[in-house]
Structure formats: C-alpha cells, structure tokens
Amino acid sequence: MASLKEELGNRIPDLRKELRELLEGGGSTVISQVTMSQVVHGMRGVPGLVCDTSLVEPEKGLIIRGTPISKLAARKPEEVFYLLCTGRLPVARELETLHDELRQRSAVPAYIWDLLFAMPSDSHPMTMLSAAILALERESVFRKRYEQGMHKDEYWEAALEDSLALLAKLPAMAAGIYRIHTGKRTLIPPNPELDWAADYAQMLGLPDPMGEFQNLMRLYLTLHCDHEGGNVSAFTCHTVGSVLSSPMLAVSAGMNGLAGPLHGLANQECLRFVLEIKNRFGGVPSTEQLTDFVWARLKDGSVIPGYGHAVLRVTDPRFTGFHDFGDRVCAQDEVFRIVDRLYAVTPAILQSHGHAKDPWPNVDAISGSLLYHFGLEQFDYYTVLFGVSRALGMCAQLILNRALGTPIMRPRSMTTDQLKALSGSKRRVA
Ligand code: CMX
C-alpha cells in the first residue's frame, strides 16, 4: 500500500532511467517530417512532445494509461488521477489515503472568496475559475521551495504538493463560482464524508433526490480528465510549466485555453444550439425538419457544434458513455431526445457536405443536455466543470514532466519569406 507520493517516488527512478536509455539509444532517430501546410495550420499532426498519461487514437478515442476510457467510466475521478500519475489504479486503502490527503488540503483561503465575490456578477465563470486558481498561487510550495534553492530532483514533489492542494480546493472554488455567478451568494460547505465529485455536486446545491446528479458528476469528471498532451489546454499548461512556473500558474493558463469556443467552451455552444432547435420547433423536431435545419446552418457557413474533432475519426467514446447514462436516466427528456436525433442525422450530412474530416459527435455534443436535465441550466458554467476535471490531467502531466526534467518548450517559428524561399525548392513529403 502506498500513498500517491510513495508510489511516484518508487517509480520515478525507473522512468528517468528509461528516458535516459531511450535517448542514448535513439536520440537522433527521425520520427516525422513537417510540411509547410502543417506549419501554417496549427502544427496539426506534428509530434512535438511526450505525454504518457493518455493517448487519443483516431479510431478508438481516449486511452488512459493503456485502458480505453469506456472501461474507466465507472471509476471515480480521483482513482483515475492516481492512474494518470502512476500507470495503475489505486487499491481501496490507497484511494482512501488519497481522499484523506485531499480532505486535509480542502480549505479555501478567505482571500479567494473575497476575490470571487468582488468580481462583477456577469464575469464569465471561466474567467472566475482562472482568476481563483491564479490567486491561489500565493500558496505555492513549488515557488517557495524553488526560491529556497530546491534541487531539481525534488521538483516533482513540490509539483505534487501544489497539485494536491489545488485539486483539493477546486470543487469548493468551482461550486462557489456557480453560486456567486447565479446570484445565490451563499456558499454550501464541503461534506468530508463524500468523494471528490459527489462533494462538488452537493456544493452546487441542485436537487438530487435519487443521487443521480452525483453519479453524473462522477462520470463527467472522469470522462473529461485528460486528452493527451497536444490539445490547447494541456499544451498551454505544459508550456507554462516548462519554465518552472508553479502548477497554479500553469493550470490557470491551461484554463484560459480551455475557455475558447473551439475547445472547452464548445459544450456551452452545443447546448445553446440544441435549445435553439427546441425553441424553433417547439420540442423535438422530425428527422426531416432537423435535416433541413442542419443543412441550412452549414450553408450559412456555421459549424455544427459538438461535431468534428482535430484527432478523432469515430464517435467519441465519451459521447457514448454519456449517451448510455442518458438512456438510463432521462431517455424521455426533450433536450436529450434532440441530441439523440441530431446524432441520427448529422454524421451523414457532414459526410455529404465533405468539409469536416471527422463527421462524428465529440463529447460536447451531449454533456450539456444531461447537466440541463438536472437543472444546471447556466450553460456558460459548463466549461468550469470541464476545467475541474481537466485539472486532473494537467496536474498529472505537470508532476511527471517535473520528475523527468522536461526542459523549457522552445519550438522555432518561421517567417513567410523563409516559407516562400522553401516553396521554391523541390523538397516534398511523399
Ligand atoms: N461543422 C461544420 N464544419 C466543420 C465542422 C463542423 N462541426 N468541423 C469541421 N468543419 C469544417 C472546418 O470548419 C473546416 O472548414 P474549412 O475547410 O472551410 O475551413 C473543415 O471542416 C476541416 O476542418 P477539420 O480539419 O475537420 O477540423 P479541425 O481539426 O480544423 O477543427 C474542431 C476541429 C473541433 C475545432 C471542428 O471540428 C469544430 O469547429 N467543431 C465544432 C466545435 C466543437 O464541437 N468543438 C469541440 C471540440 C472538442 C474539444 O477539443 O474540446
């Protein structure tokens, strides 16, 4: 039985050795060629960093440490955090130890509440979340120890300490943001008897007579926890962390990336889109009505929210995980039925439209409809839930990168003149 710190401490020497040997044996191995198009188009598909916490396979979806996300859907998010960090799930006693460690660190400093209450009530909840995490940097053990001359072999320990402190406080901070943003102005205290996700659910203060909202929150926080290293939020967090900024600074930066409409904010756009359909048709439209509606939107030049992905080329298994939950808990809910009907018509339309490389739904196509069912109707808040979950992956990646001494990120940029000069040459990737 090991605490997360002990387990990491046991594994890190081997991980360092493995990396050293890999570079000694194959450090000069060429692993890819880069085209001008990739340079211009967001480095799409260019392998540029190592991430062992998870992998997104175009045809399979998210794999966490070798296990498909569909097989982890019944796990609690803190169990998955242990898995992300160490490569194995905790046994019951290890999970209990992790719960204790989170509970001990869960008190939110008063100045965080002062900050959040002082922000204008129409501030976006993601701005509030990012600001709260940023302000929490005052507590950073990593920064304090760095200033005292911490040895680089110990960076991961301080990153772990900051990560636990941040993750422990996130549910209360995020729930507080919901309460403040929705004008409730009273906070619900944590319940130390509950697990991480269930406690977050109860601090939001929504009715939950059957405990299904707590179940949804466990599922939500597990399914969104990580999505390899190259997505905007993970990559941003990684880049900021690489200059030895504290985990709070790095995760806050990652949240700002998550807050963009093509990334984490898409779930708010998705629900807006589904409600627009509901209002326009006075309920669930027929297949023909929905087909015309989707085509009209595409002809306007708008995207279909919740469809497409930069990497995936199949229905996102996280979509399927939520769909199974919805089928069980709210199959007759009108909003859920519209999501379901969209799934029946949209992929074929996108295929025939011929632009999107991936015509299938991503996780954002459905998550909001379930939250809405449980009365969480402020959809500008949805990305905060995503952010609380994604903080698990960001922190796990930070801890491992500090353990492995991952250096400062510094890719080169090119000028357009340099590209023009190269395009005149004959070099082409086959
Ligand atoms: N509806 C209509 N057109 C779409 C589309 C969609 N859902 N998804 C992609 N396309 C279009 C793109 O706009 C692009 O058009 P142009 O060639 O005219 O510029 C073309 O298809 C090719 O794009 P792509 O290579 O398939 O997609 P990208 O990798 O560039 O972008 C994504 C991926 C997710 C941003 C895009 O599919 C999209 O905007 N989807 C809708 C928003 C969304 O659901 N975002 C959530 C993403 C999940 C996450 O990362 O959090």
Short mmCIF file of N, CA and C in Angstrom, two decimals, residues 63-128:
data_model
loop_
_atom_site.label_atom_id
_atom_site.label_comp_id
_atom_site.label_asym_id
_atom_site.label_seq_id
_atom_site.Cartn_x
_atom_site.Cartn_y
_atom_site.Cartn_z
N ILE A 63 -7.49 6.80 -24.61
CA ILE A 63 -6.93 5.65 -23.89
C ILE A 63 -6.14 6.23 -22.72
N ILE A 64 -6.52 5.87 -21.50
CA ILE A 64 -5.79 6.36 -20.32
C ILE A 64 -4.83 5.26 -19.87
N ARG A 65 -3.56 5.53 -19.97
CA ARG A 65 -2.57 4.56 -19.50
C ARG A 65 -2.87 3.14 -19.99
N GLY A 66 -3.23 3.05 -21.26
CA GLY A 66 -3.47 1.74 -21.87
C GLY A 66 -4.89 1.23 -21.75
N THR A 67 -5.74 1.91 -20.97
CA THR A 67 -7.12 1.45 -20.80
C THR A 67 -8.09 2.40 -21.52
N PRO A 68 -8.95 1.87 -22.40
CA PRO A 68 -9.92 2.75 -23.07
C PRO A 68 -10.82 3.43 -22.05
N ILE A 69 -11.15 4.68 -22.32
CA ILE A 69 -11.94 5.45 -21.35
C ILE A 69 -13.28 4.76 -21.05
N SER A 70 -13.82 4.03 -22.03
CA SER A 70 -15.11 3.36 -21.79
C SER A 70 -15.00 2.37 -20.63
N LYS A 71 -13.81 1.83 -20.40
CA LYS A 71 -13.64 0.84 -19.33
C LYS A 71 -13.38 1.52 -17.98
N LEU A 72 -13.23 2.84 -18.00
CA LEU A 72 -12.98 3.56 -16.74
C LEU A 72 -14.19 4.37 -16.30
N ALA A 73 -15.29 4.28 -17.09
CA ALA A 73 -16.44 5.17 -16.85
C ALA A 73 -17.03 4.99 -15.45
N ALA A 74 -16.89 3.81 -14.88
CA ALA A 74 -17.47 3.59 -13.55
C ALA A 74 -16.51 3.97 -12.42
N ARG A 75 -15.32 4.42 -12.78
CA ARG A 75 -14.32 4.79 -11.75
C ARG A 75 -14.52 6.22 -11.29
N LYS A 76 -14.12 6.47 -10.05
CA LYS A 76 -14.18 7.84 -9.54
C LYS A 76 -13.01 8.63 -10.13
N PRO A 77 -13.21 9.96 -10.32
CA PRO A 77 -12.14 10.75 -10.94
C PRO A 77 -10.83 10.74 -10.16
N GLU A 78 -10.90 10.67 -8.82
CA GLU A 78 -9.64 10.67 -8.07
C GLU A 78 -8.89 9.35 -8.25
N GLU A 79 -9.65 8.26 -8.50
CA GLU A 79 -8.98 6.99 -8.84
C GLU A 79 -8.23 7.14 -10.14
N VAL A 80 -8.89 7.82 -11.08
CA VAL A 80 -8.27 8.00 -12.40
C VAL A 80 -7.07 8.94 -12.30
N PHE A 81 -7.11 9.88 -11.36
CA PHE A 81 -5.94 10.75 -11.16
C PHE A 81 -4.74 9.90 -10.73
N TYR A 82 -4.98 8.98 -9.81
CA TYR A 82 -3.89 8.09 -9.37
C TYR A 82 -3.36 7.29 -10.57
N LEU A 83 -4.29 6.83 -11.39
CA LEU A 83 -3.90 6.07 -12.59
C LEU A 83 -3.09 6.95 -13.56
N LEU A 84 -3.57 8.18 -13.77
CA LEU A 84 -2.86 9.09 -14.68
C LEU A 84 -1.42 9.30 -14.21
N CYS A 85 -1.28 9.47 -12.91
CA CYS A 85 0.05 9.77 -12.36
C CYS A 85 0.98 8.56 -12.35
N THR A 86 0.42 7.39 -12.01
CA THR A 86 1.30 6.25 -11.73
C THR A 86 1.22 5.13 -12.76
N GLY A 87 0.17 5.09 -13.55
CA GLY A 87 0.03 4.00 -14.50
C GLY A 87 -0.77 2.83 -13.95
N ARG A 88 -1.24 2.91 -12.70
CA ARG A 88 -2.11 1.84 -12.19
C ARG A 88 -3.18 2.45 -11.29
N LEU A 89 -4.31 1.73 -11.21
CA LEU A 89 -5.39 2.20 -10.33
C LEU A 89 -5.02 1.93 -8.88
N PRO A 90 -5.50 2.76 -7.96
CA PRO A 90 -5.20 2.51 -6.55
C PRO A 90 -6.06 1.38 -6.01
N VAL A 91 -5.53 0.65 -5.03
CA VAL A 91 -6.38 -0.29 -4.29
C VAL A 91 -7.15 0.54 -3.26
N ALA A 92 -8.12 -0.11 -2.58
CA ALA A 92 -9.05 0.65 -1.72
C ALA A 92 -8.32 1.51 -0.69
N ARG A 93 -7.29 0.94 -0.03
CA ARG A 93 -6.59 1.70 1.02
C ARG A 93 -5.83 2.89 0.44
N GLU A 94 -5.29 2.71 -0.76
CA GLU A 94 -4.57 3.81 -1.40
C GLU A 94 -5.53 4.93 -1.79
N LEU A 95 -6.72 4.53 -2.23
CA LEU A 95 -7.72 5.54 -2.59
C LEU A 95 -8.17 6.30 -1.35
N GLU A 96 -8.33 5.57 -0.26
CA GLU A 96 -8.73 6.23 1.00
C GLU A 96 -7.65 7.22 1.46
N THR A 97 -6.40 6.82 1.31
CA THR A 97 -5.29 7.73 1.66
C THR A 97 -5.35 8.98 0.80
N LEU A 98 -5.62 8.79 -0.49
CA LEU A 98 -5.70 9.96 -1.39
C LEU A 98 -6.87 10.86 -0.97
N HIS A 99 -8.01 10.25 -0.65
CA HIS A 99 -9.15 11.04 -0.15
C HIS A 99 -8.74 11.86 1.07
N ASP A 100 -8.04 11.21 2.00
CA ASP A 100 -7.61 11.91 3.22
C ASP A 100 -6.71 13.09 2.88
N GLU A 101 -5.78 12.84 1.94
CA GLU A 101 -4.84 13.91 1.57
C GLU A 101 -5.59 15.09 0.95
N LEU A 102 -6.61 14.79 0.17
CA LEU A 102 -7.39 15.87 -0.45
C LEU A 102 -8.20 16.61 0.63
N ARG A 103 -8.82 15.83 1.52
CA ARG A 103 -9.62 16.47 2.59
C ARG A 103 -8.77 17.42 3.42
N GLN A 104 -7.56 16.96 3.76
CA GLN A 104 -6.69 17.80 4.62
C GLN A 104 -6.33 19.13 3.95
N ARG A 105 -6.37 19.16 2.63
CA ARG A 105 -5.95 20.36 1.90
C ARG A 105 -7.13 21.15 1.34
N SER A 106 -8.35 20.82 1.74
CA SER A 106 -9.52 21.34 1.01
C SER A 106 -9.95 22.75 1.41
N ALA A 107 -9.45 23.28 2.52
CA ALA A 107 -9.94 24.60 2.96
C ALA A 107 -9.50 25.69 1.96
N VAL A 108 -10.46 26.47 1.52
CA VAL A 108 -10.17 27.53 0.54
C VAL A 108 -9.84 28.82 1.31
N PRO A 109 -8.69 29.43 1.03
CA PRO A 109 -8.34 30.66 1.77
C PRO A 109 -9.39 31.75 1.58
N ALA A 110 -9.57 32.55 2.62
CA ALA A 110 -10.62 33.59 2.58
C ALA A 110 -10.41 34.57 1.42
N TYR A 111 -9.12 34.84 1.08
CA TYR A 111 -8.91 35.85 0.03
C TYR A 111 -9.42 35.37 -1.33
N ILE A 112 -9.55 34.07 -1.51
CA ILE A 112 -10.11 33.57 -2.79
C ILE A 112 -11.59 33.96 -2.85
N TRP A 113 -12.28 33.79 -1.72
CA TRP A 113 -13.71 34.17 -1.72
C TRP A 113 -13.85 35.68 -1.88
N ASP A 114 -12.97 36.44 -1.23
CA ASP A 114 -13.03 37.91 -1.38
C ASP A 114 -12.89 38.28 -2.86
N LEU A 115 -11.93 37.62 -3.51
CA LEU A 115 -11.70 37.90 -4.93
C LEU A 115 -12.94 37.56 -5.76
N LEU A 116 -13.48 36.37 -5.54
CA LEU A 116 -14.61 35.93 -6.37
C LEU A 116 -15.86 36.78 -6.11
N PHE A 117 -16.08 37.11 -4.85
CA PHE A 117 -17.26 37.94 -4.55
C PHE A 117 -17.09 39.37 -5.09
N ALA A 118 -15.83 39.80 -5.25
CA ALA A 118 -15.59 41.17 -5.73
C ALA A 118 -15.72 41.27 -7.25
N MET A 119 -15.70 40.14 -7.94
CA MET A 119 -15.77 40.21 -9.41
C MET A 119 -17.20 40.54 -9.84
N PRO A 120 -17.36 41.29 -10.92
CA PRO A 120 -18.72 41.60 -11.39
C PRO A 120 -19.50 40.31 -11.64
N SER A 121 -20.77 40.29 -11.31
CA SER A 121 -21.53 39.04 -11.37
C SER A 121 -21.68 38.53 -12.80
N ASP A 122 -21.47 39.42 -13.78
CA ASP A 122 -21.56 38.93 -15.16
C ASP A 122 -20.18 38.54 -15.72
N SER A 123 -19.18 38.41 -14.85
CA SER A 123 -17.90 37.86 -15.31
C SER A 123 -18.15 36.43 -15.79
N HIS A 124 -17.42 36.01 -16.82
CA HIS A 124 -17.63 34.63 -17.28
C HIS A 124 -17.09 33.67 -16.20
N PRO A 125 -17.82 32.59 -15.92
CA PRO A 125 -17.35 31.65 -14.88
C PRO A 125 -15.95 31.11 -15.15
N MET A 126 -15.55 30.98 -16.41
CA MET A 126 -14.18 30.50 -16.68
C MET A 126 -13.15 31.56 -16.29
N THR A 127 -13.52 32.82 -16.45
CA THR A 127 -12.61 33.90 -16.02
C THR A 127 -12.47 33.83 -14.50
N MET A 128 -13.58 33.57 -13.83
CA MET A 128 -13.54 33.47 -12.36
C MET A 128 -12.68 32.28 -11.93
#
